[in-house]
Coordinates of C-alpha atoms and ligand atoms in Angstrom, one line a residue:
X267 CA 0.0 0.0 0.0
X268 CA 1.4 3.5 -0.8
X269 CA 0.3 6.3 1.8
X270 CA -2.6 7.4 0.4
X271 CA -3.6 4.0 0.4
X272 CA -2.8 3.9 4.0
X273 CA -4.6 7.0 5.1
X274 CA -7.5 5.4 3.6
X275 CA -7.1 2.2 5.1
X276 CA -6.3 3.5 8.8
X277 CA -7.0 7.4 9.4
X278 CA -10.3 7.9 10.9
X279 CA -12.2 9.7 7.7
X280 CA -12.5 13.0 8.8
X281 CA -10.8 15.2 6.3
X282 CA -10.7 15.5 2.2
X283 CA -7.0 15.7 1.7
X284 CA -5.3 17.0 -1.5
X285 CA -3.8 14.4 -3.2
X286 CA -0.5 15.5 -2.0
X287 CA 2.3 13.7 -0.2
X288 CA 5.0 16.3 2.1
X289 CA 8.0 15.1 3.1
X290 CA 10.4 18.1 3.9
X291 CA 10.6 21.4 3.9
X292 CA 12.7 24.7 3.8
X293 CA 10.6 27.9 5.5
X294 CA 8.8 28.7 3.2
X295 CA 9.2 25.6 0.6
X296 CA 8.0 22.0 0.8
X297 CA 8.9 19.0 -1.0
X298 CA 6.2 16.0 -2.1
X299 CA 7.4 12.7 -1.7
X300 CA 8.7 12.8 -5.8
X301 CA 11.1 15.7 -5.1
X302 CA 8.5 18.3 -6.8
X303 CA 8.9 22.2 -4.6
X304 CA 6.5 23.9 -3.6
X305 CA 6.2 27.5 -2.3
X306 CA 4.0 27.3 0.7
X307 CA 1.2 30.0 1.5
X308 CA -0.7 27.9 3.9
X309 CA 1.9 27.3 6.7
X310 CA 0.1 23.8 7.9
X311 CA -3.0 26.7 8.6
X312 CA -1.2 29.4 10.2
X313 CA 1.2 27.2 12.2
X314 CA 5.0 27.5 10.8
X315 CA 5.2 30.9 11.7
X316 CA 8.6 30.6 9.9
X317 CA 8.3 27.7 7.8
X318 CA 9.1 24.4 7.9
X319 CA 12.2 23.2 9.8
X320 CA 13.6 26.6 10.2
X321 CA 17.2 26.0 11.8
X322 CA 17.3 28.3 14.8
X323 CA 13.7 26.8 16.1
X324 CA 14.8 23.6 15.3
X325 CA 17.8 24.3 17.6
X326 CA 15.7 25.3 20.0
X327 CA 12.9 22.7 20.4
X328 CA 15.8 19.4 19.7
X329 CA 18.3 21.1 22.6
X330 CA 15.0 20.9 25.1
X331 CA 13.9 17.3 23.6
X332 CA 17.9 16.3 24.7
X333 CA 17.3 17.4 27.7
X334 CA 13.9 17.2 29.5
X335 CA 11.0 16.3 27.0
X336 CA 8.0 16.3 29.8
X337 CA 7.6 16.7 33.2
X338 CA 3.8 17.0 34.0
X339 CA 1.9 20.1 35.5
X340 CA 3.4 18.6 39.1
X341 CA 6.7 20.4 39.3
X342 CA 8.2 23.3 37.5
X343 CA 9.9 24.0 34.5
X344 CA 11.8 26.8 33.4
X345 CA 10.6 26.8 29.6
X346 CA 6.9 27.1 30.7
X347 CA 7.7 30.1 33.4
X348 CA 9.7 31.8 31.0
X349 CA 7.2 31.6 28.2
X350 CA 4.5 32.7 30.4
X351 CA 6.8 35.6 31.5
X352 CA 7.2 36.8 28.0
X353 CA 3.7 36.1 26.8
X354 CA 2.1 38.8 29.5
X355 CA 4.8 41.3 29.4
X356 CA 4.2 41.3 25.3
X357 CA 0.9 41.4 25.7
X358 CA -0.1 43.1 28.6
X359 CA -1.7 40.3 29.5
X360 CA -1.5 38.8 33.4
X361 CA -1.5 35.3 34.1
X362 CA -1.6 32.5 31.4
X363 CA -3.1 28.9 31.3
X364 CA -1.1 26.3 28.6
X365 CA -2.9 23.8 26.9
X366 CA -2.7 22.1 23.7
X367 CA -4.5 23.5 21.3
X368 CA -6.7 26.2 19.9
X369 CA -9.7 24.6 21.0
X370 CA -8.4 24.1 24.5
X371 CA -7.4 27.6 24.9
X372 CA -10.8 28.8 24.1
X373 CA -12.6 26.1 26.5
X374 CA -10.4 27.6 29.2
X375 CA -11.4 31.1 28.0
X376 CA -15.2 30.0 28.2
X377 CA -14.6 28.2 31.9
X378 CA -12.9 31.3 33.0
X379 CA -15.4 33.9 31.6
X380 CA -18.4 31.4 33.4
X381 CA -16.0 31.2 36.5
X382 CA -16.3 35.4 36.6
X383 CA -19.5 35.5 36.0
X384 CA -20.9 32.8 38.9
X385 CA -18.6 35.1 41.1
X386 CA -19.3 38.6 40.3
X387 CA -22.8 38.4 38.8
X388 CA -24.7 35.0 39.6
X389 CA -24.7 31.5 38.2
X390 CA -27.8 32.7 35.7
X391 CA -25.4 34.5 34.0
X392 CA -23.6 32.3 31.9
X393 CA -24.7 33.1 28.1
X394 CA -21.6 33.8 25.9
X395 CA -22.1 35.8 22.8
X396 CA -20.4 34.7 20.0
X397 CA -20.6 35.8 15.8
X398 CA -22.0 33.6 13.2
X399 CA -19.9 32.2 10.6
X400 CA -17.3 32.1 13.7
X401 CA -15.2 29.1 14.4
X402 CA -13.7 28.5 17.9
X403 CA -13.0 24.3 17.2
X404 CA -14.5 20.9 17.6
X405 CA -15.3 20.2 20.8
X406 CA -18.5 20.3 21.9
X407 CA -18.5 23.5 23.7
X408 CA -16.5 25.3 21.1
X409 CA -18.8 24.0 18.7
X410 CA -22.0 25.6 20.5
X411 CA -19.6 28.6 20.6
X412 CA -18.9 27.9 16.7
X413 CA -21.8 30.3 14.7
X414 CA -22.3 27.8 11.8
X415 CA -24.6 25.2 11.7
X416 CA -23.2 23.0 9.8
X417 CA -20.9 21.7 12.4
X418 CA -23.1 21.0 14.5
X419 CA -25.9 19.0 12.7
X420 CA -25.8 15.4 14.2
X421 CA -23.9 16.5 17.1
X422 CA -26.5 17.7 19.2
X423 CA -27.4 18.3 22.0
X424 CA -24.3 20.9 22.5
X425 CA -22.8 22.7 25.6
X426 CA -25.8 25.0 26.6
X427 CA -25.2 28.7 26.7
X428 CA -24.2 29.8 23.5
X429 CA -26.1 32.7 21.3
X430 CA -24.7 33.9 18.0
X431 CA -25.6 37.3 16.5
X432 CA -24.0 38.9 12.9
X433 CA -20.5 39.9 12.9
X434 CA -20.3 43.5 13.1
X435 CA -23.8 44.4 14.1
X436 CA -23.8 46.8 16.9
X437 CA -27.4 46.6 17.3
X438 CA -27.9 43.0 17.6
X439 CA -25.0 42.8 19.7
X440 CA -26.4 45.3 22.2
X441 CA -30.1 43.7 21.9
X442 CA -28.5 39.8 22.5
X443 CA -26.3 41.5 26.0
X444 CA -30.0 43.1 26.8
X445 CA -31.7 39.7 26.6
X446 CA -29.7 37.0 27.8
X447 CA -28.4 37.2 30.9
X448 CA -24.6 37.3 29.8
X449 CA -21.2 36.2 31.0
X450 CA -19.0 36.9 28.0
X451 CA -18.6 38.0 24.3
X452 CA -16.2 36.0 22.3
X453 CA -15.1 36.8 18.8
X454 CA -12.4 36.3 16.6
X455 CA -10.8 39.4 15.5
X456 CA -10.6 38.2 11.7
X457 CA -13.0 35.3 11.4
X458 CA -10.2 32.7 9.9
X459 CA -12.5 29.8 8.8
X460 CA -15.9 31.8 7.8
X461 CA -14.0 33.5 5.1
X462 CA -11.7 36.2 6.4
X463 CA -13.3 38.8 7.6
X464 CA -12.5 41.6 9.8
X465 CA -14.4 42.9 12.1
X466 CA -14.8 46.7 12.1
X467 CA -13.3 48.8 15.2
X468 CA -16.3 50.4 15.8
X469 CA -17.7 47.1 16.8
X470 CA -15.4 45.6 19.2
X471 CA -15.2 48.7 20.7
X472 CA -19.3 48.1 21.6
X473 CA -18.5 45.0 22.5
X474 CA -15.6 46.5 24.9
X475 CA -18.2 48.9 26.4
X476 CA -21.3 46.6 26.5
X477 CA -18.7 44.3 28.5
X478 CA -17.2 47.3 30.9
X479 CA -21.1 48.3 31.4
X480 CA -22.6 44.8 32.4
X481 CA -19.2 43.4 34.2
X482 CA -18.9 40.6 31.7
X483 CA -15.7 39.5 29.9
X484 CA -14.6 40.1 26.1
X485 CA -12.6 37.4 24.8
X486 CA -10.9 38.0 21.7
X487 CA -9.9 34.2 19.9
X488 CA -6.8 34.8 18.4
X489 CA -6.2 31.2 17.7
X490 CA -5.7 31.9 14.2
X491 CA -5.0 36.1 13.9
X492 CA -1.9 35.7 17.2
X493 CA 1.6 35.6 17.1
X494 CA 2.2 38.0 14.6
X495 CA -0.2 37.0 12.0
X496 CA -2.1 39.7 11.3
X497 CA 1.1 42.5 11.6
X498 CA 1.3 42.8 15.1
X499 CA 2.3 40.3 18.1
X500 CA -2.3 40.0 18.5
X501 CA -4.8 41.8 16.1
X502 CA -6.5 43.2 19.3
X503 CA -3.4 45.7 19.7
X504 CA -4.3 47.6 15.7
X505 CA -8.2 47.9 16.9
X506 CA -8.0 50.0 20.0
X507 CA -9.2 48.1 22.6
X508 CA -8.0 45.5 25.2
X509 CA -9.5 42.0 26.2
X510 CA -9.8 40.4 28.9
X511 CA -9.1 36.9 28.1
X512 CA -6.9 36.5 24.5
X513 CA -6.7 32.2 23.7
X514 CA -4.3 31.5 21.0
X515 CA -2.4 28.6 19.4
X516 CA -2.1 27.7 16.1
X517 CA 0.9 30.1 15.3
X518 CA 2.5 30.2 19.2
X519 CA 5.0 27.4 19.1
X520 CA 6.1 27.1 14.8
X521 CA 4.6 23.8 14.6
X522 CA 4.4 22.3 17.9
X523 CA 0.8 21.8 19.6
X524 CA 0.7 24.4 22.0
X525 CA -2.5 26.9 23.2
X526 CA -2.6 29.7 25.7
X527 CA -5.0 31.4 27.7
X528 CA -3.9 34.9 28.1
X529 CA -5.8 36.5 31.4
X530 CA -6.3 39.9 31.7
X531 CA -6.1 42.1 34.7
X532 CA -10.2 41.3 35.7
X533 CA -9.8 37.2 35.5
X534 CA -6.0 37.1 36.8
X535 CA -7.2 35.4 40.1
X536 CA -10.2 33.6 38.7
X537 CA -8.5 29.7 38.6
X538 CA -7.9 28.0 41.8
X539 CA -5.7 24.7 42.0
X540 CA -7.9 22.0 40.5
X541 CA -10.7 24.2 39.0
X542 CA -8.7 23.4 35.7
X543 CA -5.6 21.9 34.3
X544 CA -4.2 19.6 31.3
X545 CA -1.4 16.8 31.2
X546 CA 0.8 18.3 28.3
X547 CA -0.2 21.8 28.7
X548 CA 2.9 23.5 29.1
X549 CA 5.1 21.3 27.7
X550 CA 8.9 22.2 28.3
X551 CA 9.7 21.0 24.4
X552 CA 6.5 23.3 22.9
X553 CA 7.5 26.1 25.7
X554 CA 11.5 25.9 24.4
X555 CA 9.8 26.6 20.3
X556 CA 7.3 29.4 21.1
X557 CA 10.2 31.0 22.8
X558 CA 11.8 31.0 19.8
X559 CA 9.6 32.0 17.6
X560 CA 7.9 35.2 20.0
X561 CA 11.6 36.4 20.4
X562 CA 11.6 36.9 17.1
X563 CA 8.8 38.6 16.3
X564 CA 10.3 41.7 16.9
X565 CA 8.7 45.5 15.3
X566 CA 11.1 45.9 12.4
X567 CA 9.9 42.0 11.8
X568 CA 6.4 43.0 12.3
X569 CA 7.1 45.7 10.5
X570 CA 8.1 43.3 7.4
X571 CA 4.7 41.7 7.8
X572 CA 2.9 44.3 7.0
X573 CA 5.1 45.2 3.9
X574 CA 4.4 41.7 2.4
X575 CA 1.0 42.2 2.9
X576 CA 0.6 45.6 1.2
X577 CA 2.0 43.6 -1.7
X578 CA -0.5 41.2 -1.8
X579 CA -3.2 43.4 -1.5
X580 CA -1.7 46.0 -4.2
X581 CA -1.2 43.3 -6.3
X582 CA -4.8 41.2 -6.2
X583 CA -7.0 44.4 -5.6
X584 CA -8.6 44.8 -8.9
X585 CA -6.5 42.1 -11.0
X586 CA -8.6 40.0 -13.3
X587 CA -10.9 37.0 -11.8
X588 CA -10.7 38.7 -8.1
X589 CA -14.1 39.9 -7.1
X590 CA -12.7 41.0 -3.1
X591 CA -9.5 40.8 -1.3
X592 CA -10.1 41.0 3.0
X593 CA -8.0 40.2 5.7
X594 CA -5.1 41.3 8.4
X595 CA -1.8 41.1 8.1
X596 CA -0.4 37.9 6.2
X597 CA -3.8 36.5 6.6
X598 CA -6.0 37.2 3.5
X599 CA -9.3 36.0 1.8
X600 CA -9.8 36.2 -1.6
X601 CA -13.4 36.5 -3.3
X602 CA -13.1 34.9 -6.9
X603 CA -14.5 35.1 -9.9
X604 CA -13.4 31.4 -10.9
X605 CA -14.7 28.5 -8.6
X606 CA -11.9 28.9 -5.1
X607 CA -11.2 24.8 -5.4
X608 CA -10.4 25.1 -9.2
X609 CA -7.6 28.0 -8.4
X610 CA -6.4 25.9 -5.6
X611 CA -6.3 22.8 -8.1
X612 CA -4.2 24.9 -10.7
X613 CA -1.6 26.4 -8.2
X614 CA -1.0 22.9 -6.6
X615 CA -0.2 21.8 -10.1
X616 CA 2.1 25.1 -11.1
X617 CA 3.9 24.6 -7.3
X618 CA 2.2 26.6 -5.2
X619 CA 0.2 25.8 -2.4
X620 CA -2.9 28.1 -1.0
X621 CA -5.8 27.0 1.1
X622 CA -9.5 28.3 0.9
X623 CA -12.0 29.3 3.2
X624 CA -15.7 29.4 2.8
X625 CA -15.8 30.4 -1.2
X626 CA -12.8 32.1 -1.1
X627 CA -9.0 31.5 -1.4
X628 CA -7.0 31.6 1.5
X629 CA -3.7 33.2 2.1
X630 CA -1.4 32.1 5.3
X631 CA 2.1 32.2 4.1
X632 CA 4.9 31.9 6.6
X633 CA 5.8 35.3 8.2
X634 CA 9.3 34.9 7.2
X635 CA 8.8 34.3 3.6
X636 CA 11.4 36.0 1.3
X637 CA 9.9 39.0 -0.4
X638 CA 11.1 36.9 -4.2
X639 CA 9.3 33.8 -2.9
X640 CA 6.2 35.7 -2.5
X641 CA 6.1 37.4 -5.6
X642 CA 6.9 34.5 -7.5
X643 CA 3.7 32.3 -5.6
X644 CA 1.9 35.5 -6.5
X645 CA 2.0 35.8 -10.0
X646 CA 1.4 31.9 -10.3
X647 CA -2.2 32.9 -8.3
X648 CA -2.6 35.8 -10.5
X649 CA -2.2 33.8 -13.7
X650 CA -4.9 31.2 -11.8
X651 CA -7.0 33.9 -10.7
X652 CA -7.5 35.4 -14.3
X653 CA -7.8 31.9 -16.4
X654 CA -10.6 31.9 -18.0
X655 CA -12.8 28.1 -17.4
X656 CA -14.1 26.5 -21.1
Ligands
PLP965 C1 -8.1 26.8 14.2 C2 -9.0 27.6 15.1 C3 -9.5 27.0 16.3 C4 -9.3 25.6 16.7 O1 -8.0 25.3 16.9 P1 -7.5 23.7 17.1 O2 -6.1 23.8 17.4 O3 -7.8 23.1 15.8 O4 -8.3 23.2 18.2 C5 -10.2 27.9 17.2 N1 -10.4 29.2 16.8 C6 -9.9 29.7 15.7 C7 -10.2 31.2 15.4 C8 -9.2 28.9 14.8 O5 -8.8 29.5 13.7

């Protein structure tokens, strides 16, 4: 059996893979099992912040693996403290809470904003608002956080709690905090996975008063939009106002699974030994990469960032088959005129690698591509973007 075979055979079927095997990788080039490069705008979703098998991260994580791989949530370790160090003084942030994954992060963020709530306001007040066509991952709470039914047909009945109301709708936002009985709002600052979309200052900064006013807790989930992402270390810090609980993953550790919970100033006290924890969470070899990779996001890196995405929009805006270009940073949806899969198809084929989202094609390149690598994947989009379909 070859490994598609395999996959077939064995892998629980949850995903439709491209019929693509990787075997290595450069930053921001791959390699398929026959030796054929390609230049990578997907980043494993918005993980290898730079690349794959960059050498100084590599360094990093392998001298940790020598040395202490795991030690459980019982003792201490210095990766973990200085990781947690770093994350709040970047941030502004407080306290933090490792876990795993992007989904974990934001079931912490929904235990601690419920946790606040029973506290400060009453158990009854445990409703979190969160956006439809947002995605917060596949458990079952973070499904009923998730605004899109179609995850959660056959699944139900959900975590209870959860109402959803249209992304940048001020109105509806301030009607859901007058009728439920509300703990939180949670909302991504781009929504990644419904199609890259932004959400407008003027509305998180309702959702910052309407939170202030009623003593409940914003969470932004910058599982996807953190760690430099969107131009800056967390979108939050280019939309003018500050939340109280920030969960992130994807991007933190380059690759390895790691998710934080970033507590603000309100919730810094809010856990108690016990009231929640995770095995790996913190783990000394994911701690040593995410060190690596936050030292380096640095402002003239940033900086760089925001360059390479001023290209991309200068380019697509108004080029032939692109209908809409959105997005933050190096994290960009593309409205098309040609079917989004068909463009993927034809890029794949011409060695370049994109992912979509909703309709549209989706743009997560490594931060640390190479200004000729991105113009060249560029104009093989363009060229894929304006074909015309017999
Ligand atoms: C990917 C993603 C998640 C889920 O992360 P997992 O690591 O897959 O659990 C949650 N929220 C957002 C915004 C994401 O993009």
């Amino acid at each position: 059996m070859n490994v598609q075979q395999q996959d077939k055979a064995y892998i629980a079927n949850t995903y439709a893979r491209f019929p693509l095997e990787l075997v290595s990788g450069k930053g921001a080039l791959l390699y398929d099992n026959e030796g054929k490069e390609y230049i990578d705008l997907g980043s494993g979703i918005a993980v290898n912040t730079f690349g794959a098998a960059d050498e100084v991260w590599a360094q990093a994580v392998s001298a940790q693996a020598g040395k202490l791989q795991h030690i459980s949530n019982l003792y201490y370790t210095e990766p973990c403290v200085e990781l947690a160090q770093m994350l709040c003084q970047k941030a502004g942030m407080k306290k933090v809470f490792f876990g795993n994954s992007g989904a974990e992060a934001n079931e912490c963020a929904i235990k601690a904003a419920r946790l606040y709530a029973a506290k400060n306001k009453g158990e009854e007040y445990f409703t979190i608002i969160t956006l439809e066509n947002s995605f917060h991952g596949r458990t079952l709470t973070t499904l009923a956080a998730t605004g899109q039914e179609v995850f959660h047909k056959d699944f139900t009945p959900l975590t209870p709690g959860f109402v959803h109301v249209p992304a940048n709708n001020c109105e509806a936002l301030k009607e859901a905090v007058a009728t439920y009985k509300c703990a939180a709002i949670m909302v991504e600052p781009v929504q990644g996975e419904g199609g890259v979309m932004p959400l407008t200052k003027e509305f998180v900064q309702v959702a910052r008063d309407l939170c202030d006013k009623e003593n409940m807790t914003l969470i932004f989930d910058e599982v996807q939009t953190g760690n430099g992402r969107t131009g800056s270390l967390y979108a939050y810090m280019q939309m003018g106002v500050t939340p109280d609980i920030v969960s992130t993953a994807k991007g933190l550790a380059g690759g390895l699974p790691l998710g934080a919970t970033l507590l603000g100033e309100k919730v810094q006290d809010i856990f108690t030994p016990g009231s929640h924890g995770s095995t790996f969470g913190g783990n000394p070899v994911c701690c040593a990469g995410s060190i690596s990779v936050l030292s380096r996001l640095t402002d003239d890196f940033l900086a760089q960032v925001k360059e390479k995405s001023a290209y991309i929009f200068n380019t697509l805006e108004g080029a032939k088959g692109v209908k809409t270009v959105s997005g933050m940073g190096l994290m960009i949806g593309i409205e098309t005129v040609r079917d989004a899969s068909r463009i993927v198809a034809d890029c794949m084929e011409q060695g370049v690698l994109v992912l979509k989202a909703k309709h549209k094609v989706r743009l997560l390149p490594p931060l640390s591509i190479t200004k000729e690598q991105l113009e060249k994947a560029i104009g093989v989009l363009k060229d894929a973007l304006a074909k015309e379909d017999a």
